[in-house]
Coordinates of C-alpha atoms and ligand atoms in Angstrom, one line a residue:
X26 CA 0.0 0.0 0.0
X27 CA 1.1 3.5 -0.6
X28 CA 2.2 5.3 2.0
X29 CA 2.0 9.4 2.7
X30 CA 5.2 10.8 3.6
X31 CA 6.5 13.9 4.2
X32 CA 10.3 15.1 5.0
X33 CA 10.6 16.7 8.4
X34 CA 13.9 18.1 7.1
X35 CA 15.7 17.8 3.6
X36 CA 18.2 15.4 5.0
X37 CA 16.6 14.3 7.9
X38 CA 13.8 12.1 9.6
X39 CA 10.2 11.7 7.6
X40 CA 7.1 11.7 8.8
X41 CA 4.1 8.9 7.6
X42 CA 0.7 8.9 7.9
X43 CA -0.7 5.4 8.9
X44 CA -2.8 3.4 11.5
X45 CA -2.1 1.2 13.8
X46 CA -4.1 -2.0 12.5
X47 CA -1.5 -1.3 9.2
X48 CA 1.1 -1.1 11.4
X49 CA 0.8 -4.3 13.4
X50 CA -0.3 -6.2 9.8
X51 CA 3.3 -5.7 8.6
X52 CA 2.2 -4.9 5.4
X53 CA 4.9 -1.5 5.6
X54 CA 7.3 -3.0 7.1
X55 CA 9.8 -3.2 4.9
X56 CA 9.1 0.5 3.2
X57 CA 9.6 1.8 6.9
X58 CA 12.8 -0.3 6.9
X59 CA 13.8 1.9 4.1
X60 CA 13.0 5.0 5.0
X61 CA 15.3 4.3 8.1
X62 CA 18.3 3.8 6.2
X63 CA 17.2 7.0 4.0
X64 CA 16.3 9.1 6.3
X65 CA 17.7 8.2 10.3
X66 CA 13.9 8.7 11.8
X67 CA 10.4 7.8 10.8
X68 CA 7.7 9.0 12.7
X69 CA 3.8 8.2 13.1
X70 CA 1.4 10.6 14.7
X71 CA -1.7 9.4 16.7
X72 CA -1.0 6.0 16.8
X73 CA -2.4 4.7 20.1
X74 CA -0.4 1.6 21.6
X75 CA -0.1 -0.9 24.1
X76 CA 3.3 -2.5 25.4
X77 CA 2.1 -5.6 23.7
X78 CA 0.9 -3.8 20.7
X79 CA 4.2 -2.2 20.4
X80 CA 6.3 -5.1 21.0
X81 CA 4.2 -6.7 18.4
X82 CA 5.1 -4.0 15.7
X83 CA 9.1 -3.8 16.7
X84 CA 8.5 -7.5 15.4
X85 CA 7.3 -6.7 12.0
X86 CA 10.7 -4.5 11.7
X87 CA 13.6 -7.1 12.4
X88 CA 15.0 -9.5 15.3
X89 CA 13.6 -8.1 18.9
X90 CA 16.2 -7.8 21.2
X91 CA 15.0 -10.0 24.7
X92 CA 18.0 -9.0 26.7
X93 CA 22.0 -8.3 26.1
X94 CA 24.9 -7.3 28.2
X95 CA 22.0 -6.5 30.9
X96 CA 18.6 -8.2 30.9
X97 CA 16.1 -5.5 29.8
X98 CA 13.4 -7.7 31.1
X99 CA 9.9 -7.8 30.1
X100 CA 10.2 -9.7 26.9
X101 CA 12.5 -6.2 25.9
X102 CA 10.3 -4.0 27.1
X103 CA 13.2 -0.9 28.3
X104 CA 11.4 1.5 30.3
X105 CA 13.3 5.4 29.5
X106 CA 13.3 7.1 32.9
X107 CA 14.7 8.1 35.8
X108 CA 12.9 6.5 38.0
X109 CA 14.6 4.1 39.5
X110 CA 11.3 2.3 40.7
X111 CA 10.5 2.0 37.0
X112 CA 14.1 1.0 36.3
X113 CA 16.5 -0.1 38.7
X114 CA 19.1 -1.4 35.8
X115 CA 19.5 1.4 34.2
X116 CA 18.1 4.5 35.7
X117 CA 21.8 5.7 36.5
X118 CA 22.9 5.3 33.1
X119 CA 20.9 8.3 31.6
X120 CA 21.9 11.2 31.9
X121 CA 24.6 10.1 29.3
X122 CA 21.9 10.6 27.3
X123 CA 22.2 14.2 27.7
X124 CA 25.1 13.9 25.3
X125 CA 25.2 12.9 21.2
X126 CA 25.2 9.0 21.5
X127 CA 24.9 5.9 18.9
X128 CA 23.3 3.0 21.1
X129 CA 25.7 -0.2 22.1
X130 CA 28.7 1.0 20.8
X131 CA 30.5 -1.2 23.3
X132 CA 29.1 -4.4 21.4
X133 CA 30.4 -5.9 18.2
X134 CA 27.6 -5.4 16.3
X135 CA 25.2 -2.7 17.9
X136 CA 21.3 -2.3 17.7
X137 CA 20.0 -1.8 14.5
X138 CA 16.8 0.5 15.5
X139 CA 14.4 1.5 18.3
X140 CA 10.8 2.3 18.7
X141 CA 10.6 4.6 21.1
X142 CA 6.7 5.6 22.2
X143 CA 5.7 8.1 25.5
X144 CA 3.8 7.1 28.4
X145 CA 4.6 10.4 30.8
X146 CA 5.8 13.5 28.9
X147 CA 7.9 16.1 30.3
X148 CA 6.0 19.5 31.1
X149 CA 8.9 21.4 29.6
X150 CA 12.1 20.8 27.9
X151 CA 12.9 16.3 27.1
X152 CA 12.9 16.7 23.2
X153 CA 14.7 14.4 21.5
X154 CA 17.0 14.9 18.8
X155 CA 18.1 12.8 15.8
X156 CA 21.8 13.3 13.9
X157 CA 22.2 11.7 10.7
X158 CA 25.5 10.4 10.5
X159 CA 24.9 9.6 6.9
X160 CA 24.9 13.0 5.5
X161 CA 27.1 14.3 7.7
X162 CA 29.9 11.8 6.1
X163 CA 28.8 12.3 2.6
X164 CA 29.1 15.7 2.7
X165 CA 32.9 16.1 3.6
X166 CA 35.3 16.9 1.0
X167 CA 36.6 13.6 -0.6
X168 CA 40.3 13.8 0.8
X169 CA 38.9 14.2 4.3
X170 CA 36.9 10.7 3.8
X171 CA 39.9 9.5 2.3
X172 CA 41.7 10.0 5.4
X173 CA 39.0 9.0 7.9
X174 CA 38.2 5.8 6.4
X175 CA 41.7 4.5 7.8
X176 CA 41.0 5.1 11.5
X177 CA 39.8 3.1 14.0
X178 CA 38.1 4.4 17.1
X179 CA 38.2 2.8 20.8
X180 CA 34.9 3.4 22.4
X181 CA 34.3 2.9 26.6
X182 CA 31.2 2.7 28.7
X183 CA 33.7 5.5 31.0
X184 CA 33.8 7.8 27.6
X185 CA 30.2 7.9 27.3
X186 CA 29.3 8.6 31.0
X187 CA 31.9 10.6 32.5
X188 CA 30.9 13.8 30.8
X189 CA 27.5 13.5 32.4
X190 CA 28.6 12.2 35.8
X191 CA 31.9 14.6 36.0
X192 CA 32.0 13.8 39.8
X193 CA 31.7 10.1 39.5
X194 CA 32.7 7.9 42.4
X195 CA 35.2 4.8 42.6
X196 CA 32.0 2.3 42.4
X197 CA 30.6 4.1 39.4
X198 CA 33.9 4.3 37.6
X199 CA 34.5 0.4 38.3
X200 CA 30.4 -0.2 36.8
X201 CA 31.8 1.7 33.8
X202 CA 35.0 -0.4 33.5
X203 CA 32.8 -3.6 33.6
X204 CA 31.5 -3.2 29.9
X205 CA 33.5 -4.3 27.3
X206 CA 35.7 -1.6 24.9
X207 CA 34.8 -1.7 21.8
X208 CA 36.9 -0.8 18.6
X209 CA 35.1 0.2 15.6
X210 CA 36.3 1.7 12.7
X211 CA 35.2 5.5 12.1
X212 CA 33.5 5.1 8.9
X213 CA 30.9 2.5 8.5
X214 CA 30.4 0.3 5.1
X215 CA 26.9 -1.2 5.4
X216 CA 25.6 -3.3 3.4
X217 CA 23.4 -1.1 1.4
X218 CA 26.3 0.4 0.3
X219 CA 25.6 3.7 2.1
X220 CA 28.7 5.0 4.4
X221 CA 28.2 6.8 7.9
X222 CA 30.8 8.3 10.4
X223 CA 30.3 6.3 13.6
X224 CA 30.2 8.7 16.4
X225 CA 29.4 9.0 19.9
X226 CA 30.2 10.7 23.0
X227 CA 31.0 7.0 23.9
X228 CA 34.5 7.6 21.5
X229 CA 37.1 7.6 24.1
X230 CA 40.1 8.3 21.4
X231 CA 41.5 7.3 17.7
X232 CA 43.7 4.3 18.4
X233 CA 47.4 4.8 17.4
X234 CA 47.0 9.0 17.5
X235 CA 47.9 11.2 19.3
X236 CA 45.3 12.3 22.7
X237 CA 45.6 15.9 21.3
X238 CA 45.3 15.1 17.8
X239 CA 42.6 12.4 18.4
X240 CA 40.6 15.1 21.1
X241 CA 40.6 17.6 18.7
X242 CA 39.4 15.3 15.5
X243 CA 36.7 14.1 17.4
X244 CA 35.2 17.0 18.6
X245 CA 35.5 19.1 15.5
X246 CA 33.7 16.0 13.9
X247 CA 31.2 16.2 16.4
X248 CA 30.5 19.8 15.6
X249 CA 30.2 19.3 11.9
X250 CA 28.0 16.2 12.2
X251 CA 25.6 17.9 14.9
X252 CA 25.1 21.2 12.4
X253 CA 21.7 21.9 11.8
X254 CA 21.1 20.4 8.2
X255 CA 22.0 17.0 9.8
X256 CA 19.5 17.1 13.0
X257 CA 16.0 16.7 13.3
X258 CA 14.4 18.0 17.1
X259 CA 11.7 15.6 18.0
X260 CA 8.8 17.1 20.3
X261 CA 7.1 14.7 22.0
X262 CA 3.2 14.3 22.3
X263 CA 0.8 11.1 23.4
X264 CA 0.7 8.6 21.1
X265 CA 3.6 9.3 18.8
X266 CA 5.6 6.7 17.3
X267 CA 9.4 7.1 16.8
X268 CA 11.5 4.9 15.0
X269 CA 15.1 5.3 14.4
X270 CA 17.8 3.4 12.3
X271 CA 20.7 3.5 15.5
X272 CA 23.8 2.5 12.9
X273 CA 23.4 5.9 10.9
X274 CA 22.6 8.3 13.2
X275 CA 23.0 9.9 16.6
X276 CA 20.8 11.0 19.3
X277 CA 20.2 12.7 22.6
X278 CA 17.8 14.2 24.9
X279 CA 17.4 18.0 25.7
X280 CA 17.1 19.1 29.3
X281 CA 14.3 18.1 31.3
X282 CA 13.3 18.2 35.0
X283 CA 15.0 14.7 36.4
X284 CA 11.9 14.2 38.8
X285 CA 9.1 15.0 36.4
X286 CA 8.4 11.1 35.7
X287 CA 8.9 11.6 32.2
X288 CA 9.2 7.7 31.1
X289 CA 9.1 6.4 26.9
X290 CA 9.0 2.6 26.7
X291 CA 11.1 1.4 23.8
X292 CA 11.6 -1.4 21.9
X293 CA 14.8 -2.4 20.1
X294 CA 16.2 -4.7 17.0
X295 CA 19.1 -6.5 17.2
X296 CA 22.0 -5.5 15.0
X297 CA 22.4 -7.4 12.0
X298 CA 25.9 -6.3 10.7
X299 CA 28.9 -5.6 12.3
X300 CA 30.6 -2.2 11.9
X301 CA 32.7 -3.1 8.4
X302 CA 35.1 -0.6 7.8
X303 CA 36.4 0.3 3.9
X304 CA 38.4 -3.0 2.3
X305 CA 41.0 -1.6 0.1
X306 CA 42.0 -3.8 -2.7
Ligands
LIG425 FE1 20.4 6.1 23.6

């Protein structure tokens, strides 16, 4: 079936107008699957779901993800909050994401998407924003892509949290050193042929540079790939539906009151490539 669509920005996230029996049938599956990789975000208005009815349309989109590193529990239900009554696991991991972040950088082959829906919204402030890593990539000059292809970048659970949590303790430091460092290279080949810059606050350095060179590389790259062209702002409201492709873009939240009970349940596919760097003949 046809689908409306309409681009929220010219190189970023689309909007499509559907309903949730279409949804769950599965019958746009695969042109939502598409979109993603096009355009980083696809987003439903008005489309009123359960946490079974949800779970049941992550399904038509890929492989659920049931648990990983740490159980996410209720068949992979992951409850978005800072309430630690709602979420013990991972309450005190959020506020990393405060910062520009690609999901499960620390595993080999990281989440392919999440569907992200609200339950309590924010009364101010708690939009979400969407990079695309994509654009950001094909839009450097060709030397520069030349060069970046080459590198490889180490990424730590302690990189991705320490700018949130600057006064960290001992215990929260040791949590951080418990997940695994990841090394990925910086530009991603996937398999549709399309290339993305993998960034994330979670990029601890450029392995074999030098910390200054490699600081500095990194954060100008953030700054190019967080420009406006490349970032759709999500505001949330009941009964949206957010989808996001995670291996082509970034996200984060923006400021929100910590104790408002804000809380999104979310859904997520499992990965299904690894992060391929350019083979040079
Ligand atoms: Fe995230």
């Amino acid at each position: 079936m046809a689908l409306t669509t309409i681009d929220l920005k010219p190189r970023v996230g689309s909007q499509i107008d559907t309903d949730r029996a279409t949804l769950l049938s599965g019958s746009v599956a695969a042109k939502i699957r598409a979109l993603l990789v096009q355009r980083g975000v696809v987003i439903v208005r008005g489309v009123e779901m359960n946490d079974a009815q949800q779970r049941a349309f992550t399904r038509t989109l890929g492989d659920l993800r049931l648990g990983t590193v740490k159980k996410e529990g209720e068949e992979g239900l992951m409850k978005v909050t800072f309430d630690k009554k709602e979420n013990p696991a991972y309450a005190e991991f959020f506020p990393g994401t405060f910062f520009w972040h690609m999901d499960g950088t620390y595993e080999e082959i990281p989440p392919f998407a999440t569907v992200l829906t609200p339950r309590v919204l924010s009364p101010s402030g708690g939009q979400t924003e969407f990079a695309n890593n994509y654009a950001a990539f094909e839009d450097l000059p060709e030397s520069e892509k030349a060069f970046l292809e080459k590198l490889q970048v180490v990424h730590t659970m302690q990189a991705s949290q320490l700018p949130a949590t600057p006064g960290a303790t001992v215990e929260q430091f040791a949590l951080w050193h418990s997940y695994p460092v990841r090394t990925h290279p910086l530009v991603w080949t996937h398999k549709s042929g399309r290339k993305s810059l993998v960034l994330s606050t979670s990029a601890s350095h450029v392995a074999g540079m030098h910390p200054v060179e490699s600081h500095a590389l990194l954060q100008r790259l953030m700054s190019w790939a967080t420009q406006p062209q490349y970032v759709y702002q999500h505001s949330w409201q009941m009964n949206d539906l957010l989808i996001w492709d995670n291996t082509g873009t970034m996200h984060r939240v923006l400021p929100y009151h910590m104790e408002c009970g804000r809380r999104l349940h979310r859904f997520t596919l499992n990965g299904e490539e690894a992060v391929v760097g350019v083979t040079r003949q």
